[in-house]
Coordinates of C-alpha atoms and ligand atoms in Angstrom, one line a residue:
X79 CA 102.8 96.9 120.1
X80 CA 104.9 94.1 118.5
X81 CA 107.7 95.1 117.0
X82 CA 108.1 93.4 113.3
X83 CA 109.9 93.5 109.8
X84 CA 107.8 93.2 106.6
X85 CA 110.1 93.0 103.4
X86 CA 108.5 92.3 99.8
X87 CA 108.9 92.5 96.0
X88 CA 109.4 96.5 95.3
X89 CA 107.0 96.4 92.1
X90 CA 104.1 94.5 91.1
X91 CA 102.6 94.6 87.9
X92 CA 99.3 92.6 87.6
X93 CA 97.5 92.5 83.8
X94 CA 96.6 90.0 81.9
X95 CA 98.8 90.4 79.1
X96 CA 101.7 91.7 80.5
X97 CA 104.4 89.0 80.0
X98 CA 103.9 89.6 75.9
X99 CA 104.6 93.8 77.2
X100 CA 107.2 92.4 79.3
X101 CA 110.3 94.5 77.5
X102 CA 109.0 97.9 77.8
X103 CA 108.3 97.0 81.7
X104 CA 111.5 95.9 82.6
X105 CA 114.0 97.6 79.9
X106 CA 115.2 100.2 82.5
X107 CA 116.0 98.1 85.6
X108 CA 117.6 95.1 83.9
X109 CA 119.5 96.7 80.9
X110 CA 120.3 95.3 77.4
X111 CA 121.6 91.7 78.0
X112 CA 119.6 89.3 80.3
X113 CA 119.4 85.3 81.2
X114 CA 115.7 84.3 80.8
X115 CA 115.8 81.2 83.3
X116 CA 112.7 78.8 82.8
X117 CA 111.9 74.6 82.0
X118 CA 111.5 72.7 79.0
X119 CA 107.9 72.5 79.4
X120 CA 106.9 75.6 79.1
X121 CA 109.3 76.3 76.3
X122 CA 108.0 73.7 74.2
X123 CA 104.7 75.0 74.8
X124 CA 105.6 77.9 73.3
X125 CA 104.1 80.1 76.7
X126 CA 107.8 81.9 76.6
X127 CA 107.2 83.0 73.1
X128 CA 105.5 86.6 73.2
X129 CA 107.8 87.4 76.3
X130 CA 111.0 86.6 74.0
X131 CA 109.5 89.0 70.9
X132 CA 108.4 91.6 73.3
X133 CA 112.1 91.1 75.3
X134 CA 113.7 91.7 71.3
X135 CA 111.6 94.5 70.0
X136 CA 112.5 96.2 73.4
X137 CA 115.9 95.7 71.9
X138 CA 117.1 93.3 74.9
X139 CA 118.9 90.2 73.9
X140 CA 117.9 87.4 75.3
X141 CA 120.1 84.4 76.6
X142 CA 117.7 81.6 77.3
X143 CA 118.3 79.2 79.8
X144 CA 115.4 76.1 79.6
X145 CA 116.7 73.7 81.7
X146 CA 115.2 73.8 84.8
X147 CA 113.8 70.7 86.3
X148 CA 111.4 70.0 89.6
X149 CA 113.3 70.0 92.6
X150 CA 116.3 72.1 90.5
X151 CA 119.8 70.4 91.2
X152 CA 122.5 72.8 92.6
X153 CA 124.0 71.4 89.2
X154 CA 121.6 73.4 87.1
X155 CA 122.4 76.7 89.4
X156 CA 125.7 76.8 88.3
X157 CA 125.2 76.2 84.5
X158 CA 122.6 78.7 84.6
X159 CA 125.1 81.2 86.7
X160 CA 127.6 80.3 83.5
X161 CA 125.3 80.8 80.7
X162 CA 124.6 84.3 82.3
X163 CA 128.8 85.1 83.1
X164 CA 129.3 83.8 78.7
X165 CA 126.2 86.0 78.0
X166 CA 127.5 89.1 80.0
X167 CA 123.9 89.4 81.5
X168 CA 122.8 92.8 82.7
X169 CA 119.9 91.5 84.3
X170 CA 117.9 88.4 85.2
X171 CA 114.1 87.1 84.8
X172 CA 112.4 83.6 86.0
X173 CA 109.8 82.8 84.1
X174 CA 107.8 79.5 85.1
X175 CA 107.4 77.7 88.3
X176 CA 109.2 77.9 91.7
X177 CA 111.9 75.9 90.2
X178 CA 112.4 78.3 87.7
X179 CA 111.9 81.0 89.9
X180 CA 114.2 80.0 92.6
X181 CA 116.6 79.3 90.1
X182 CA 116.9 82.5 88.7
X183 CA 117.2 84.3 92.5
X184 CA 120.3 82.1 93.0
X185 CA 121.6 83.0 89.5
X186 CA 121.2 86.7 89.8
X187 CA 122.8 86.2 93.4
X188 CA 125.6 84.3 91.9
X189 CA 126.4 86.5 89.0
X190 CA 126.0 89.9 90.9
X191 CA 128.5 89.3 93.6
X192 CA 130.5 86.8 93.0
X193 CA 130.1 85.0 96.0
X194 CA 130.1 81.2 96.3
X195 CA 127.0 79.5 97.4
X196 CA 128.7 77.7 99.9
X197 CA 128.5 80.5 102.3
X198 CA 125.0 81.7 101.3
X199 CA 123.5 78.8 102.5
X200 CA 121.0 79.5 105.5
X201 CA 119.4 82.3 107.3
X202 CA 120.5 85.7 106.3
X203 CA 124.0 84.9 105.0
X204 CA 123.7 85.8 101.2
X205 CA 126.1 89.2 100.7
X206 CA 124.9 90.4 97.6
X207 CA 124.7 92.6 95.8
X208 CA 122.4 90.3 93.1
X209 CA 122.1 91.4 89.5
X210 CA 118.2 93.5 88.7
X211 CA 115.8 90.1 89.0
X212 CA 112.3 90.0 87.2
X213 CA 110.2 87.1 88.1
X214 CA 106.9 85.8 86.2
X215 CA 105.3 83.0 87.8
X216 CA 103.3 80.8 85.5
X217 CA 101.5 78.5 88.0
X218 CA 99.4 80.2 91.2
X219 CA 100.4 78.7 94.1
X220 CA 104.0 78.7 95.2
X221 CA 104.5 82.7 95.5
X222 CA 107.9 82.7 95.5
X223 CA 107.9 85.6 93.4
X224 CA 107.2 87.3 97.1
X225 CA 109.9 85.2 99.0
X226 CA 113.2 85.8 100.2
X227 CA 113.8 81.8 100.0
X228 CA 115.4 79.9 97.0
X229 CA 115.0 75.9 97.6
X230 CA 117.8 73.9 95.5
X231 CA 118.4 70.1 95.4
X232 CA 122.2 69.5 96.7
X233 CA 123.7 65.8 96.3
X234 CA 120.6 63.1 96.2
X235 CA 117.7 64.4 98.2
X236 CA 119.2 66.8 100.5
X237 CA 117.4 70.4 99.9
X238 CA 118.6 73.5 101.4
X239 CA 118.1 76.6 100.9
X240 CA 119.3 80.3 100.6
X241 CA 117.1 82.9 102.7
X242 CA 117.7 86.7 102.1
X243 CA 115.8 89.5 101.4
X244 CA 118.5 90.2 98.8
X245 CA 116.7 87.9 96.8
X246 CA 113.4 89.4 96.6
X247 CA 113.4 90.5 93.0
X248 CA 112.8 93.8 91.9
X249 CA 109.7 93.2 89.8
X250 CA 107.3 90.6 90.0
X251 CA 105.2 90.7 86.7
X252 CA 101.9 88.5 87.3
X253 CA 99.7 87.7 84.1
X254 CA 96.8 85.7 84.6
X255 CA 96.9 84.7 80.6
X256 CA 99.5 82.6 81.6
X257 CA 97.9 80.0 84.0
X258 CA 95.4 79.2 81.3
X259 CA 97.0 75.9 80.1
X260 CA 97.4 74.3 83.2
X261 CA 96.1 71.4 83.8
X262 CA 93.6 70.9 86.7
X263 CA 95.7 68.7 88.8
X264 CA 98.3 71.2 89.2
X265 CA 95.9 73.9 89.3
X266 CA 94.0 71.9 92.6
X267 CA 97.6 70.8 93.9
X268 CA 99.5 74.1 93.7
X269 CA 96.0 76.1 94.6
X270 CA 95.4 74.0 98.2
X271 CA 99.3 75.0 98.6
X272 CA 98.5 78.5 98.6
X273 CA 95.9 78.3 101.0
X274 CA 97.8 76.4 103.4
X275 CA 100.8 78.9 103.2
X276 CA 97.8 81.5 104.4
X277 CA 96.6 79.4 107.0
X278 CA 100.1 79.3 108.1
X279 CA 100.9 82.4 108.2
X280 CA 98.2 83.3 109.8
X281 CA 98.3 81.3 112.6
X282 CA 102.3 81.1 112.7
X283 CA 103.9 81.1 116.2
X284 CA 106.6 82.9 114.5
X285 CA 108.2 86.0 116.6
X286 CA 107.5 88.2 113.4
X287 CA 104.0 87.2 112.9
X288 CA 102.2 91.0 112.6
X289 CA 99.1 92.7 111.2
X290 CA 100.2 92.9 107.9
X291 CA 100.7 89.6 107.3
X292 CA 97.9 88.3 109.2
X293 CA 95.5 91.1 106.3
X294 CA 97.3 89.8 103.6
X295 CA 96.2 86.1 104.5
X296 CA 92.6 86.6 105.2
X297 CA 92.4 88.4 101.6
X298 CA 94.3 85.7 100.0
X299 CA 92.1 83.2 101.6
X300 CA 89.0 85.1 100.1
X301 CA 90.3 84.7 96.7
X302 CA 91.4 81.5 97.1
X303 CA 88.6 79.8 98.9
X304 CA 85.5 81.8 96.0
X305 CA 87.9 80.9 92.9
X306 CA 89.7 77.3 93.2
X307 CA 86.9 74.9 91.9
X308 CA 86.2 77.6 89.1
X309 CA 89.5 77.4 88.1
X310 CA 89.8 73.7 88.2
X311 CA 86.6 72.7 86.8
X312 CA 86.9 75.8 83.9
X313 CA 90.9 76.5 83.5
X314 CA 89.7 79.3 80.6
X315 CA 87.9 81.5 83.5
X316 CA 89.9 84.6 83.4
X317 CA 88.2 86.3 86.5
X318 CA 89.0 82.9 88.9
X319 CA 92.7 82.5 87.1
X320 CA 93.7 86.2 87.7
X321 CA 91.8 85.7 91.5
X322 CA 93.9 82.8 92.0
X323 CA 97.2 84.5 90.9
X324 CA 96.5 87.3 93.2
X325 CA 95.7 85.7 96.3
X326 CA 98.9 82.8 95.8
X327 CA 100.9 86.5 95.5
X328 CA 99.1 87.4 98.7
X329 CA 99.8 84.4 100.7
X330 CA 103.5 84.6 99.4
X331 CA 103.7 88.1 100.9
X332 CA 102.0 86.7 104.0
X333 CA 104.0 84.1 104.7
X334 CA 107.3 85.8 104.0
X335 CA 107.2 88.0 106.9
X336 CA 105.2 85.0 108.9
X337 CA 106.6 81.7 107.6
X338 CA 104.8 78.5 107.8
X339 CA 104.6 75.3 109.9
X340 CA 103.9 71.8 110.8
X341 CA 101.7 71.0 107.5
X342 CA 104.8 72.3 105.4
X343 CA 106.9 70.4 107.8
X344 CA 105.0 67.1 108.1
X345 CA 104.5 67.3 103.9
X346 CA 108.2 67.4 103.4
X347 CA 109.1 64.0 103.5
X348 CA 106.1 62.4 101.3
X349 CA 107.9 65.3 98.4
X350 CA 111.7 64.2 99.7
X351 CA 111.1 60.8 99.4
X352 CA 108.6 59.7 97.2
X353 CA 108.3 62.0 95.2
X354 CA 104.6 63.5 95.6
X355 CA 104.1 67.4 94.1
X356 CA 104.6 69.9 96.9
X357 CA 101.0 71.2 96.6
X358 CA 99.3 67.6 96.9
X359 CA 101.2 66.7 99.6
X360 CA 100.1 69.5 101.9
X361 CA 96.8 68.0 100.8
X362 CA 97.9 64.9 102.5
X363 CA 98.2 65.7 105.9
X364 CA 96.4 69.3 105.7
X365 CA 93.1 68.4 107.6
X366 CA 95.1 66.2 109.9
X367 CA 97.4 68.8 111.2
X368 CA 94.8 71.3 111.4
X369 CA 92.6 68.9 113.8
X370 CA 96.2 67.9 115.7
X371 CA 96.3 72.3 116.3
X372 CA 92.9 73.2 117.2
X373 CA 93.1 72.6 120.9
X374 CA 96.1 75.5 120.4
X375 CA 94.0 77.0 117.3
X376 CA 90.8 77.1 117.7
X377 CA 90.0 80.6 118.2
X378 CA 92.3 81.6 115.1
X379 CA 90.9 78.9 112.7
X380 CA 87.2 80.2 113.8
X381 CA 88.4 83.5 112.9
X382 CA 89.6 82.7 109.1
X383 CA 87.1 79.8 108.5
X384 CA 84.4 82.1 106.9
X385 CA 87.4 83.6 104.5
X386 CA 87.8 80.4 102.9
X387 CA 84.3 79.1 103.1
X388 CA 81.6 82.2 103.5
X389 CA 78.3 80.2 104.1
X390 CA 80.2 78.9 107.4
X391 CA 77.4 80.3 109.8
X392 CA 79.0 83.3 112.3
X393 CA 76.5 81.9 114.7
X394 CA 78.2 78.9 115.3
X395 CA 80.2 78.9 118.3
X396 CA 84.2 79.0 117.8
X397 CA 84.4 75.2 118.4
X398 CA 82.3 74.3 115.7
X399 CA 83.3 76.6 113.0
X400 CA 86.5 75.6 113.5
X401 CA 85.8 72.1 113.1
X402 CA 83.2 72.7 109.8
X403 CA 86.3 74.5 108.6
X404 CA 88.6 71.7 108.8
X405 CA 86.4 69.3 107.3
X406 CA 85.6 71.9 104.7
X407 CA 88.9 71.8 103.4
X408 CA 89.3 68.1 103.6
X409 CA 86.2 67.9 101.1
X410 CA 87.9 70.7 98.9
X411 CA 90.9 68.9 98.0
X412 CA 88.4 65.6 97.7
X413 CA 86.2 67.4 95.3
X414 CA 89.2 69.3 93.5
X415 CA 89.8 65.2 92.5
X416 CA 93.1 65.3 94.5
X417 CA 93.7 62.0 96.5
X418 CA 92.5 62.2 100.1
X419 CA 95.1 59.2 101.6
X420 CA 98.8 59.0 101.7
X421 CA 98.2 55.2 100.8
X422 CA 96.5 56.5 97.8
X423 CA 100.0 57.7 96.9
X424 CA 101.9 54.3 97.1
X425 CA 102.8 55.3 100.7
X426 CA 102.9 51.9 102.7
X427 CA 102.2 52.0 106.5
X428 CA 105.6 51.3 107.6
X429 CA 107.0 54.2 106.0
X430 CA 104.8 56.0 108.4
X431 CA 107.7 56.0 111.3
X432 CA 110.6 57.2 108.8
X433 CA 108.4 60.1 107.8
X434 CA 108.0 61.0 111.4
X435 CA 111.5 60.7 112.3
X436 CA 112.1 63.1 109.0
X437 CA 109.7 65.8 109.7
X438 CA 111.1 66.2 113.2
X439 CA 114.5 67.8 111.2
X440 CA 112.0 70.4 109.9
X441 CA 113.0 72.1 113.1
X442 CA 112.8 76.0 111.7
X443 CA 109.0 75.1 110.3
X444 CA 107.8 73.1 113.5
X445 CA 108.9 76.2 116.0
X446 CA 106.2 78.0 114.3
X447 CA 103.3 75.2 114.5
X448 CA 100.9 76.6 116.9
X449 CA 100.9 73.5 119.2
X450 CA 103.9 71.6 119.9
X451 CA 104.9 68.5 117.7
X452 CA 106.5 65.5 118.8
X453 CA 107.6 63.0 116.7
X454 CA 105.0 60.7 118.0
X455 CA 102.4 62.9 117.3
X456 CA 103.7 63.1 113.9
X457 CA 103.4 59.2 113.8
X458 CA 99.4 59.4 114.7
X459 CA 98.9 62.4 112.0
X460 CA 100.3 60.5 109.3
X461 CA 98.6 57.5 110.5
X462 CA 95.7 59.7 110.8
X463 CA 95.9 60.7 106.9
X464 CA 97.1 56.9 105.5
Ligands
LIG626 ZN1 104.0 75.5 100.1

């Protein structure tokens, strides 16, 4: 047998309901002081509310931190890492988004060992220890609450990121209630994400690729694939909100322990550069990479096909449920109202090459890509999806 690593978030605790109950769950592990790191947004909205009054009447003073922005600057890190040193923070919980999510790994990090991020940077290379981390994710698609990764914005667009298991927090706290409000583009955007970090992980080339992750992904493509237009077209549907929380968690644990590929790696550069949501532009060039793989894919996107779209006929030869599959998902994103072309975007053709040359830097995704990429065959996928 393969030999393989599997790391993931110690505790999850999935109720609707639970971020108002939120004190009582994490009084023990993160003490009487903590830095509650999350955006404006939200806060205005008032979704942080009944955490905050459960957080007090656990008798845990809250230091809130609401300044987190997409793409979070390494700038906001470090205030956030200072508002938790000037609030002598016991403990630390993301509430929101990746951004806010990833910010609040980097501050608990930060403000648990001392160390600088200079030399966290990178595979493996954070020291810890980090202060006690809850995390409560209020959109379904990103599952960082079930990665080791934190991505921050350095300098103009230059991302990198920190990638430890250190920063797997200790509980992740998922409550459906919370998704409720949001809108339907980000609910189509950051839903299609989640299935592609399945896909991914599923088919990654990666050495560490193993059973567990490969279950995880087929179950989070089940919930995915039945629940997504519900939750679009009806954002009050409990059931499909709570399915859709659950199976982005499940494709975060998946692709953990089997990380993504060239979708992620070709959709990069339309976020970097002009600015498109994460989860739309995996939309982009999602049908067009998987047609680029099947050659190397085909038995593996036969196998998962009927996961994501259960009328796909088992009698169908490999060849063609593959294909059905591909087109399935192109016609998902179409009917989930997302835009189908990367000119649809403002993306003009001769940008086309500079995206190419870009993606080729995404050297740790591509080595996972089931089929080779070369930067001219990223030039005819893009041209493929403009
Ligand atoms: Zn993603």
């Amino acid at each position: 047998m393969k030999p393989f690593v599997f790391s993931t978030t110690a505790q999850i605790v999935f109720r609707a309901g639970a971020s108002s109950e939120i004190g009582g769950l994490v009084r023990r592990k993160l003490g009487e002081r903590v830095l509650f790191v999350t955006d404006p947004g939200l806060r205005k909205l008032g979704l942080c509310d009944p955490a905050l009054s459960s957080l007090a009447a656990a008798g845990i003073e809250a230091t809130v931190f609401d300044k987190v922005e997409a793409d979070p600057s390494l700038a906001t890190v470090q205030s956030a890492t200072d508002a938790a040193k000037a609030g002598g923070a016991t403990g630390v919980i993301g509430f929101g988004g990746g951004s806010s999510l990833d910010v609040a790994k980097l501050v608990a990090l930060l403000c648990g060992s001392g160390e600088d991020i200079d030399g966290a940077w990178g595979v493996g290379n954070a020291k810890g220890p980090r202060l006690p981390l809850v995390l409560v994710p209020t959109t379904a698609g990103t599952g960082s609450e079930m990665t080791p990764v934190s991505i921050i914005t350095v300098g103009g667009d230059e991302k990198r990121g920190v990638s430890s298991p250190i920063i797997l927090p200790d509980i992740a706290v998922l409550d459906p209630d919370l998704t409720l409000a949001l809108p339907a583009h980000i609910t189509a955007a950051t839903g299609i994400d989640a299935m592609v970090h399945a896909i991914e992980a599923y088919t990654s080339r990666s050495a560490n690729n193993n059973p567990l992750s490969k279950m995880l992904a087929r179950q989070a493509l089940q919930l995915l694939g039945a629940n997504i237009e519900k939750a679009v077209f009806d954002g009050k549907d409990r059931e499909a909100r709570g399915a859709m929380l659950l199976g982005s968690m499940l494709a975060g644990q998946a692709f953990a322990n089997s990380p993504v590929a060239a979708v992620h790696a070709l959709a990069y550069p339309i976020g970097g550069t002009f600015h498109i949501p994460h989860g739309l532009s995996n939309a982009l060039v999602l049908p067009h990479v998987l047609r680029f793989n099947a050659p190397a894919a085909v038995a593996a996107y036969a196998e998962i096909a009927a996961d994501a779209f259960p009328d796909l006929a088992p009698e169908q030869s490999s060849q063609e449920r593959c294909a059905a599959f591909i087109d399935r998902l192109a016609a998902l994103s179409a009917s989930l109202g997302l835009q189908p072309r990367l000119r649809d975007v403002g993306i003009s053709e001769e940008h086309l090459s500079g995206m190419a040359r870009d993606a080729m830097k995404q050297t740790r995704l591509l080595i996972n890509n089931p089929r080779d990429v070369n930067e001219a065959d990223a030039l005819s996928i893009y041209k493929a999806a403009w």
